[in-house]
mmCIF file of C-alpha atoms in Angstrom:
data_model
loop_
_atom_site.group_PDB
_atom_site.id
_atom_site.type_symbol
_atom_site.label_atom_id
_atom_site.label_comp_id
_atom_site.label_asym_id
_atom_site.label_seq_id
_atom_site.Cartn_x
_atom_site.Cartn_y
_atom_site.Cartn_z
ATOM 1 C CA UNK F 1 22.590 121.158 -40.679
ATOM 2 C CA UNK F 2 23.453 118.879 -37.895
ATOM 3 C CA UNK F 3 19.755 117.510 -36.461
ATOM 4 C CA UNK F 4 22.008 114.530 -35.236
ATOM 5 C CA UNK F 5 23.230 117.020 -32.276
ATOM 6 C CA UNK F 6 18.923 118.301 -31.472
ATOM 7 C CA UNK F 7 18.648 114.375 -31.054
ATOM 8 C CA UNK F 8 21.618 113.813 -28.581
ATOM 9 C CA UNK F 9 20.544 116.766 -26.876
ATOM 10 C CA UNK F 10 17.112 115.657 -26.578
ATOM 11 C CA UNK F 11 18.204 112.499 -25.665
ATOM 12 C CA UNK F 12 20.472 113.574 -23.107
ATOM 13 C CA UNK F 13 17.834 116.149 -21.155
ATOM 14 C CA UNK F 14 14.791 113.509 -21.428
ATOM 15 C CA UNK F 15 12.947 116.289 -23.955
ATOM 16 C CA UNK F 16 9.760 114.510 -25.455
ATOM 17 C CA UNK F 17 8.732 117.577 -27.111
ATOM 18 C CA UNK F 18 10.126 120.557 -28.108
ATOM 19 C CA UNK F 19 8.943 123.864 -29.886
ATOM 20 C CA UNK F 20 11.138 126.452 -30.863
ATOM 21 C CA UNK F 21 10.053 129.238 -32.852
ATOM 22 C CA UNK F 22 6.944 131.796 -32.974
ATOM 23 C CA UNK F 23 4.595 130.813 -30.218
ATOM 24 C CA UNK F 24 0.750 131.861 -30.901
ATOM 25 C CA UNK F 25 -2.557 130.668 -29.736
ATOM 26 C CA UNK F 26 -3.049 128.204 -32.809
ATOM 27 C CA UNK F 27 0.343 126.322 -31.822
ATOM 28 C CA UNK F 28 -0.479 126.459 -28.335
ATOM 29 C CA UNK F 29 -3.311 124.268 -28.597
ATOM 30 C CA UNK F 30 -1.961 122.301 -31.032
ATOM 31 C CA UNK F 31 0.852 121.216 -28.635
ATOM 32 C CA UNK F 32 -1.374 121.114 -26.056
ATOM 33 C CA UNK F 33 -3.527 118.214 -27.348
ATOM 34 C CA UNK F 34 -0.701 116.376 -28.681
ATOM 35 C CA UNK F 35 1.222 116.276 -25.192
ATOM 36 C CA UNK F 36 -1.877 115.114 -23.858
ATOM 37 C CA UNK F 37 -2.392 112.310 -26.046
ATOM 38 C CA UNK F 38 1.356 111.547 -26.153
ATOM 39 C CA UNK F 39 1.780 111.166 -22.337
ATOM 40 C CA UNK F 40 -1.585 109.394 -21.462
ATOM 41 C CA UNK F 41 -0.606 107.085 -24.085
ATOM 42 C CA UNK F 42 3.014 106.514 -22.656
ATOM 43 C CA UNK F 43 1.457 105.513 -19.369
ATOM 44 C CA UNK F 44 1.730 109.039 -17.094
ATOM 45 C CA UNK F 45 -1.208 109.561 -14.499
ATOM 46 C CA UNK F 46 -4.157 111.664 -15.531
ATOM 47 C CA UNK F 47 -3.050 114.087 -12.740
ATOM 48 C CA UNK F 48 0.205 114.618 -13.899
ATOM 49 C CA UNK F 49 -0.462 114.908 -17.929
ATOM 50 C CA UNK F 50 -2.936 117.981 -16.265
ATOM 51 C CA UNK F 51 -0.575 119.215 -14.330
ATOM 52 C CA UNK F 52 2.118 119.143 -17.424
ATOM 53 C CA UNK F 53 -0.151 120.816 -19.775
ATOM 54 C CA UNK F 54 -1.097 123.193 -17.500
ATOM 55 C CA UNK F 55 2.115 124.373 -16.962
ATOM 56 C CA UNK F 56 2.997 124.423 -20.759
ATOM 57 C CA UNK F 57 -0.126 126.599 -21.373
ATOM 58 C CA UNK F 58 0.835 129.043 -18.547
ATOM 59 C CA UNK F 59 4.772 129.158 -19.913
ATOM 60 C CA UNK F 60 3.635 129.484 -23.196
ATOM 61 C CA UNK F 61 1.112 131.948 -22.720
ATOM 62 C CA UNK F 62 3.519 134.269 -20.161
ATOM 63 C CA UNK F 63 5.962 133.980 -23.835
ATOM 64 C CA UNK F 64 2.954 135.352 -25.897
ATOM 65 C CA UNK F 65 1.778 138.122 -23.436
ATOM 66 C CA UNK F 66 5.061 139.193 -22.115
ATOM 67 C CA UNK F 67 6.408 139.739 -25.755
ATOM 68 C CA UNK F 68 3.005 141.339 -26.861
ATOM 69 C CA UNK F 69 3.607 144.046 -23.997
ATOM 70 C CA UNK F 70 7.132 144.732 -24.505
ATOM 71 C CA UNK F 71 6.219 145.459 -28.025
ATOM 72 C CA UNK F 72 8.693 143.203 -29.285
ATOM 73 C CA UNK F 73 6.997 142.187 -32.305
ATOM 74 C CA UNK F 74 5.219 144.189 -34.874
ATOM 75 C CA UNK F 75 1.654 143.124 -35.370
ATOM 76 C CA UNK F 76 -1.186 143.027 -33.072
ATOM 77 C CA UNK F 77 -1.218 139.429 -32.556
ATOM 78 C CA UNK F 78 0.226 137.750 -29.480
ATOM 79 C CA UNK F 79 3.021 135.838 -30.542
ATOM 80 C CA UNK F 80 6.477 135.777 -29.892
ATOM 81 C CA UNK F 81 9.491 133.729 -30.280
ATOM 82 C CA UNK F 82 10.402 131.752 -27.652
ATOM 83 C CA UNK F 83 11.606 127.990 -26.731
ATOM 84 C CA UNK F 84 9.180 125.600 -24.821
ATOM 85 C CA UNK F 85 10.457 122.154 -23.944
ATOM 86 C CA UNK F 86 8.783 118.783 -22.130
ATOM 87 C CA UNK F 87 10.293 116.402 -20.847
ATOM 88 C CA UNK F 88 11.367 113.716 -18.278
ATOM 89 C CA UNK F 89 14.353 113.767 -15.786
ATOM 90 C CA UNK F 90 15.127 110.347 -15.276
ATOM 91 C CA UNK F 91 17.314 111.214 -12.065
ATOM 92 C CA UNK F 92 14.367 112.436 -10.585
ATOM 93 C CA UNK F 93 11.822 110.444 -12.023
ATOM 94 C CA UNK F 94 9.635 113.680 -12.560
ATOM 95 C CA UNK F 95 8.517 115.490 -16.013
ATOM 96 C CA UNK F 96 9.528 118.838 -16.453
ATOM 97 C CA UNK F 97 8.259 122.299 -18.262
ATOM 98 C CA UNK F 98 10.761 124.764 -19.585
ATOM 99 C CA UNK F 99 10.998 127.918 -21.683
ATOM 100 C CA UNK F 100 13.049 130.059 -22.524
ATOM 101 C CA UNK F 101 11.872 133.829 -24.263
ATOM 102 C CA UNK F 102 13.707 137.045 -24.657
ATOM 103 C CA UNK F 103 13.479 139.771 -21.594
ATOM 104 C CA UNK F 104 14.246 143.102 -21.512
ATOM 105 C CA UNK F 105 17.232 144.038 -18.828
ATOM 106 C CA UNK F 106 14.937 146.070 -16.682
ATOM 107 C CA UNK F 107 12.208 143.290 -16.016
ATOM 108 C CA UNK F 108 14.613 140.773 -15.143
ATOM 109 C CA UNK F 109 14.097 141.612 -11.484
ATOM 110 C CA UNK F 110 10.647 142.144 -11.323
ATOM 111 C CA UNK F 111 11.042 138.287 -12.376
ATOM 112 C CA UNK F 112 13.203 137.141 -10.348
ATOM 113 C CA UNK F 113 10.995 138.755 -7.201
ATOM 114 C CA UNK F 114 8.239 137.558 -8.397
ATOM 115 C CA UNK F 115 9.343 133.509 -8.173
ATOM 116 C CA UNK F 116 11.757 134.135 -5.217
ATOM 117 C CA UNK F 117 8.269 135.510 -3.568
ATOM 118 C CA UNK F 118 6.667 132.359 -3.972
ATOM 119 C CA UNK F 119 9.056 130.083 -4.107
ATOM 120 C CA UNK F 120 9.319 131.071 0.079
ATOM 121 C CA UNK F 121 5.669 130.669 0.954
ATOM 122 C CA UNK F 122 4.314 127.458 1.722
ATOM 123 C CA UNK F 123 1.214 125.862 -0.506
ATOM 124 C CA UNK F 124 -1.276 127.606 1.879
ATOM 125 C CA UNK F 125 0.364 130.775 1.624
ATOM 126 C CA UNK F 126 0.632 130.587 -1.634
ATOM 127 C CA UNK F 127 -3.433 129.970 -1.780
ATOM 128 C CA UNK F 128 -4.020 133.439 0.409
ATOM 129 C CA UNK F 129 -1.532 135.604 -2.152
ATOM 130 C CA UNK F 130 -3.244 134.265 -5.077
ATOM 131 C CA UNK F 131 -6.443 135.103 -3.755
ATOM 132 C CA UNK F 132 -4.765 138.700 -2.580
ATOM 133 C CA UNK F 133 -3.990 138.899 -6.676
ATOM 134 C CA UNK F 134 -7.199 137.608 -7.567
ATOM 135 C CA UNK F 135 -9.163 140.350 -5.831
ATOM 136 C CA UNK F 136 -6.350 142.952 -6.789
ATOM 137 C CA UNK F 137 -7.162 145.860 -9.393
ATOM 138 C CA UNK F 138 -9.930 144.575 -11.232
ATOM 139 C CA UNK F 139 -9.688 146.779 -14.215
ATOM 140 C CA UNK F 140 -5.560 145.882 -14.442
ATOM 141 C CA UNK F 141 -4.534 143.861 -17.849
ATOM 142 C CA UNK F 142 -1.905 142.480 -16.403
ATOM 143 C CA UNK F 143 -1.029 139.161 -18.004
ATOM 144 C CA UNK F 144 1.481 136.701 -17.276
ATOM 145 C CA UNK F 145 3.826 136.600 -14.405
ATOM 146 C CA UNK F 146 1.938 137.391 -11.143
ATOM 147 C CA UNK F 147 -1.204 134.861 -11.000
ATOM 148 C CA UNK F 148 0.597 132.175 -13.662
ATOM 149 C CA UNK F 149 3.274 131.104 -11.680
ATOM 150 C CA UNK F 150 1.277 130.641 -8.347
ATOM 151 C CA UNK F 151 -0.423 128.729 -10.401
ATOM 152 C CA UNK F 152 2.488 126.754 -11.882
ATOM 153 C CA UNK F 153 3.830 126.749 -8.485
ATOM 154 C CA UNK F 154 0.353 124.667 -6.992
ATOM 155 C CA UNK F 155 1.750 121.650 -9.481
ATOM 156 C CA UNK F 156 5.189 121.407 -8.848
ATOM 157 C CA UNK F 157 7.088 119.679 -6.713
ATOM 158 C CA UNK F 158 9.864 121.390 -6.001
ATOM 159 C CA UNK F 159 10.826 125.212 -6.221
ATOM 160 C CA UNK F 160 10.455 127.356 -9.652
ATOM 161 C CA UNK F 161 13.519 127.027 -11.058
ATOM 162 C CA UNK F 162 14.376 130.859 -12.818
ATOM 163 C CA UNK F 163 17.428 131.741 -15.234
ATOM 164 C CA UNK F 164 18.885 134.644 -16.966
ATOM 165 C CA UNK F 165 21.234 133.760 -19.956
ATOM 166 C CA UNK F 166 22.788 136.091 -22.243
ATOM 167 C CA UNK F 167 23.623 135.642 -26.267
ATOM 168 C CA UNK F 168 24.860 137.664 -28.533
ATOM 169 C CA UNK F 169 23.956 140.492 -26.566
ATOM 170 C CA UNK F 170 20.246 139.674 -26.027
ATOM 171 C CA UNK F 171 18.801 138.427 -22.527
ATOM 172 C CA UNK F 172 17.169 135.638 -21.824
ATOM 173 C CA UNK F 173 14.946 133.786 -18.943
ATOM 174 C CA UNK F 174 14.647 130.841 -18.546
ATOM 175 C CA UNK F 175 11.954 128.988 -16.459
ATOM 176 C CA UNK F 176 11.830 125.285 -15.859
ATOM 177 C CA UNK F 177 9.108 123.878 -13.732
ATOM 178 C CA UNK F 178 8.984 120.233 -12.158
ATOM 179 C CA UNK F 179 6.032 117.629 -11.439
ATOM 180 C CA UNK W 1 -32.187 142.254 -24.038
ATOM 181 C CA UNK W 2 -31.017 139.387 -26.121
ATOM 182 C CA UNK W 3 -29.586 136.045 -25.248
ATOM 183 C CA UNK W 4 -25.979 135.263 -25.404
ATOM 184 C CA UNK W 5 -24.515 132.459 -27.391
ATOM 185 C CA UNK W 6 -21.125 131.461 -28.060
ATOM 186 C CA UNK W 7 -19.853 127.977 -29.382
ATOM 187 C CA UNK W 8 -17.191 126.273 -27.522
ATOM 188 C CA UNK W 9 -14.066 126.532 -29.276
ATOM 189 C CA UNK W 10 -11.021 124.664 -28.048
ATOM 190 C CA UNK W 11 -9.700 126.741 -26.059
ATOM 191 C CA UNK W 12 -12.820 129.050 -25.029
ATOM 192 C CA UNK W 13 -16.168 127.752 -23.636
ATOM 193 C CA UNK W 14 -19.755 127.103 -24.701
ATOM 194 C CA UNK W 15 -21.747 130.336 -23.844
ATOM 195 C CA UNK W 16 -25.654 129.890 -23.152
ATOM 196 C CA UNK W 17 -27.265 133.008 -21.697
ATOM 197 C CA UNK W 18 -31.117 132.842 -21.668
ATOM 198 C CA UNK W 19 -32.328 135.757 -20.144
ATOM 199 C CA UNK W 20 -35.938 135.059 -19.904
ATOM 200 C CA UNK W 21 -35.346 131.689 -18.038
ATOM 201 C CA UNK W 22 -32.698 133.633 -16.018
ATOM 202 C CA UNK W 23 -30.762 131.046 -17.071
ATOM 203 C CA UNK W 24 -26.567 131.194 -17.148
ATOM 204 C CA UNK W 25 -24.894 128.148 -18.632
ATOM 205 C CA UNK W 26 -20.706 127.843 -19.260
ATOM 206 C CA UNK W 27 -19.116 124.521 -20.179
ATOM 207 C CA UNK W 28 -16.042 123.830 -21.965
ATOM 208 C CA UNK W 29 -12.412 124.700 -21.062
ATOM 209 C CA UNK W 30 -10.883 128.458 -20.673
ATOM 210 C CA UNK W 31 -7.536 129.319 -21.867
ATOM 211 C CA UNK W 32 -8.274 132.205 -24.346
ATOM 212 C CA UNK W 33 -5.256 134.153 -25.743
ATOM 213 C CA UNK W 34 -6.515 136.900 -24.118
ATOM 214 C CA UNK W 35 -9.149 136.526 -21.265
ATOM 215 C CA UNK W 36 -10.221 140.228 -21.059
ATOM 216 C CA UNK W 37 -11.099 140.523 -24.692
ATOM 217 C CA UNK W 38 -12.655 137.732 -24.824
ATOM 218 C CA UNK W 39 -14.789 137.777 -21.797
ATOM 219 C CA UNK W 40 -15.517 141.656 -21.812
ATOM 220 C CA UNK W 41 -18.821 141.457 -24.139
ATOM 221 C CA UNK W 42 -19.778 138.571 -21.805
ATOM 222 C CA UNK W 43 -19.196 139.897 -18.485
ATOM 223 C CA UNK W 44 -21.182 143.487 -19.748
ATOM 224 C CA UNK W 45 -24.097 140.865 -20.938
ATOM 225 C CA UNK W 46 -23.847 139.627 -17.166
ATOM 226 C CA UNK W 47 -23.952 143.205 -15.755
ATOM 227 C CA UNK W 48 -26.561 144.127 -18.169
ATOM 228 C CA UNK W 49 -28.737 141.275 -17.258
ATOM 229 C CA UNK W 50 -28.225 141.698 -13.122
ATOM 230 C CA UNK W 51 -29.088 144.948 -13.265
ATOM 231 C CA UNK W 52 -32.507 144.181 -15.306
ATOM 232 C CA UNK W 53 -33.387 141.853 -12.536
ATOM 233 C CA UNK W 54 -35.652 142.580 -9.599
ATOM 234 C CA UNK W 55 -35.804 141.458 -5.716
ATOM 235 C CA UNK W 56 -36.755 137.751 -5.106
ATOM 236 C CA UNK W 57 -35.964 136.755 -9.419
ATOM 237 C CA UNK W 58 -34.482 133.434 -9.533
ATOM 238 C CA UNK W 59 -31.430 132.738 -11.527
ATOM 239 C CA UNK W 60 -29.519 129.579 -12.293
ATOM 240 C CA UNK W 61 -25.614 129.313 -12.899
ATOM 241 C CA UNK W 62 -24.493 126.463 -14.362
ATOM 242 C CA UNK W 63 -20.630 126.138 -14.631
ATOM 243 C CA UNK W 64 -18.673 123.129 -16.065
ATOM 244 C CA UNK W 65 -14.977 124.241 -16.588
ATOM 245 C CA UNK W 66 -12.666 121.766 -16.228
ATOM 246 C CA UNK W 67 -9.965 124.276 -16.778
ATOM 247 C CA UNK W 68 -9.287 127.483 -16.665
ATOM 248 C CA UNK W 69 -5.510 129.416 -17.836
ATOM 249 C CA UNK W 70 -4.488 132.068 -14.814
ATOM 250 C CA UNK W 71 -6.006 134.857 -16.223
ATOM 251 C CA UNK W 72 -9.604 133.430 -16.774
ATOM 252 C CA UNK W 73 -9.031 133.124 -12.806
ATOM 253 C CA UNK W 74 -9.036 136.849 -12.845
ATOM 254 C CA UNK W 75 -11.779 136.893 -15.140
ATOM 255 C CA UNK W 76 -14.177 134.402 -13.300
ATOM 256 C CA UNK W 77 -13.690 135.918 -10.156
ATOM 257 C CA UNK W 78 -15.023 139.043 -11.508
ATOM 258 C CA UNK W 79 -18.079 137.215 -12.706
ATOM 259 C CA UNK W 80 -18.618 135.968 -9.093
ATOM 260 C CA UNK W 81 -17.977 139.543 -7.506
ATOM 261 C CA UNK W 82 -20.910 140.665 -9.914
ATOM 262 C CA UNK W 83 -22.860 137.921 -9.167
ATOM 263 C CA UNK W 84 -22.302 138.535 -5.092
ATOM 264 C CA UNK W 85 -23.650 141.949 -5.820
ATOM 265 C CA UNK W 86 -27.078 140.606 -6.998
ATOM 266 C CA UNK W 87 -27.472 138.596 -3.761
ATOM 267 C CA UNK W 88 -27.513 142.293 -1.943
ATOM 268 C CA UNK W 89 -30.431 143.517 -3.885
ATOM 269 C CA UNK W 90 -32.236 140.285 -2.960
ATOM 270 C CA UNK W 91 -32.073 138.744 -5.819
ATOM 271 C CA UNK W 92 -31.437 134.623 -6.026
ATOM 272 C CA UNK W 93 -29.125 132.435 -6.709
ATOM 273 C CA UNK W 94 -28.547 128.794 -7.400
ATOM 274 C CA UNK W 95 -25.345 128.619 -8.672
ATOM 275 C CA UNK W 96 -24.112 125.097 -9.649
ATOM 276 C CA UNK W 97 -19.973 123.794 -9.783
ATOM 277 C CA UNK W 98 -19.847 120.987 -12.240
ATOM 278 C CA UNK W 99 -16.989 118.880 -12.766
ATOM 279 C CA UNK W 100 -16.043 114.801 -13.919
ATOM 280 C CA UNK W 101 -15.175 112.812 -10.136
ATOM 281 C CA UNK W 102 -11.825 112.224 -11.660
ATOM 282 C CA UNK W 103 -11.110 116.067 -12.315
ATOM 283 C CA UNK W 104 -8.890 116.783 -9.478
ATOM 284 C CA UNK W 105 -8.245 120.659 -11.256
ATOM 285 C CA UNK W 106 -11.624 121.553 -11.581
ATOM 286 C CA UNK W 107 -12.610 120.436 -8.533
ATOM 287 C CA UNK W 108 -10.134 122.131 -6.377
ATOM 288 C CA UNK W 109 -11.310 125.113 -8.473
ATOM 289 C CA UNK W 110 -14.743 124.572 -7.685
ATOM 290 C CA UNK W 111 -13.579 124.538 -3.935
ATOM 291 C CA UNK W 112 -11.802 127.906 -4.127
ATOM 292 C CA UNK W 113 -14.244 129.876 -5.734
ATOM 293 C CA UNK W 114 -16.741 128.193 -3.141
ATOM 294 C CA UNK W 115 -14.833 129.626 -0.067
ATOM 295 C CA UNK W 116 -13.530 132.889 -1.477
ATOM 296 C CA UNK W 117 -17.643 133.396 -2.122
ATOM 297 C CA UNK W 118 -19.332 131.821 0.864
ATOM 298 C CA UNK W 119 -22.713 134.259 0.106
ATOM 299 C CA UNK W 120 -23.004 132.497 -3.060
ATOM 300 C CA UNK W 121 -23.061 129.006 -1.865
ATOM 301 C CA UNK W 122 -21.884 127.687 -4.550
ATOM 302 C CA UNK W 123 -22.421 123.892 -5.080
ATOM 303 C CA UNK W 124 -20.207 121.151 -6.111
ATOM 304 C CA UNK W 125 -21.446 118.325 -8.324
ATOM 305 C CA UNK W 126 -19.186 115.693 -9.414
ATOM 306 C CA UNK W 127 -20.714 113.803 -12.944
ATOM 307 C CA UNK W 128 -19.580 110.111 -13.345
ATOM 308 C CA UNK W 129 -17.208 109.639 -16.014
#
């Protein structure tokens, strides 16, 4: 087992925290109190620790309900594996969300649509869709995607960043926010 | 019709329905694995309880979420749309926005819900911290 290499590669991307592994709502709050603790204490603004755990909660949460649609795991509960990661970019002197979960081939557009969509509307534009969304279908269960990354989009400051990787003949997306 | 009451839990707010003071109180944070589930009993209590109530009642709202995940958005703007109903059958409303003066979030929340329901007139009230 080489943890040596985790560290370098932690080291190297700025990652303070890391979770790999079956998300659920138990771990998500757990995390969620520790980053907060862990970056108030290392001297980040108020604004920005909210705006970093806000984001974590939405990526995380998109992991749980996405997977929890698609069926890919067995039992009722939400959880799913996936790969969240904070961190700090020292070249851009901003902290960063990222995930990474499993998608099927045929939603990988919707996706991608979805975050070109809003990545091309200013902030105020992106204020009247959300509230289009909000008053949307008020009976629809639609979780994740949609109203979570407008919202993830209001605290960044710069473009959603979106990714499809494959391994081993599985696809993955990866999202990586910046504040 | 009974009151509603819910501890806060860390990731789900403090419920406190009283429905003989007409009297609607939610504090805490929202990010519940699932908002539907979890707020369905609670909006139905709120339906329930609006459509017990007569012209010229008097109800208080008293809201302190600092946060609130993207799908209690959803939620909570259903909540409002019920509660804009009960302003057409005359009934009233003082509906109060609480959040701490450093809570940039919840205030900008406070703010949105406040314009997307101008009928309600929904009021902001910053608490010291």
């Amino acid at each position: 087992m080489n943890i040596l290499k985790i560290r370098e590669i932690m080291t190297d991307e700025g990652i303070i925290f890391s979770f790999a592994g079956l998300v659920s709502q138990d771990i998500l709050i757990g995390i969620v109190k520790t980053i907060k603790s862990e970056l108030l204490s290392s001297g980040a603004k108020p604004n920005t620790v909210d705006a970093v755990f806000i984001i974590a909660i939405e990526q995380m949460q998109n992991i749980m309900s996405y997977a929890s649609n698609k069926k890919i795991m067995e039992n009722k509960k939400y959880s799913s594996s996936g790969i969240c990661v904070i961190g700090f970019d020292k070249s851009k002197d901003k902290y960063f969300v990222a995930s990474s979960n499993q998608i099927n081939e045929k939603d990988k557009e919707k996706v991608l649509t979805k975050i070109q969509k809003i990545n091309r509307l200013t902030k105020q534009e992106q204020r009247k869709y959300l509230r289009e969304l909000l008053r949307s279908g008020s009976d629809s269960h639609e979780r994740g995607a949609g109203v979570g990354f407008i919202e993830m989009a209001k605290r960044s400051t710069e473009p959603l960043h979106c990714d499809f990787k494959s391994l081993d003949n599985i696809e993955y997306v990866e999202i990586k926010v910046y504040i | 019709m009974e009151n509603l009451n819910l501890e806060q839990t860390d990731a789900t707010p403090k419920i406190d329905f009283n429905f003989e003071e007409k009297h609607l109180t939610l504090i805490g944070k929202s990010y519940p694995e699932d908002s539907f589930d979890f707020y369905k009993p609670i909006l139905a209590w709120v339906e329930e309880f609006l459509g017990n109530c007569k012209q010229n009642d008097n109800i208080k709202v008293t809201l302190d979420i600092d946060y609130m995940n993207s799908s209690s958005l959803k939620v909570y703007f259903e909540f409002f749309d019920l509660l804009e109903l009960a302003i057409k059958k005359d009934i009233n409303l003082d509906i109060d926005w609480f959040f701490y003066e450093d809570n940039d979030i919840a205030e900008e929340t406070g703010e949105d819900f406040a314009e997307d329901f101008e009928d309600l007139n929904i009021k902001l009230i910053s608490k010291a911290v």
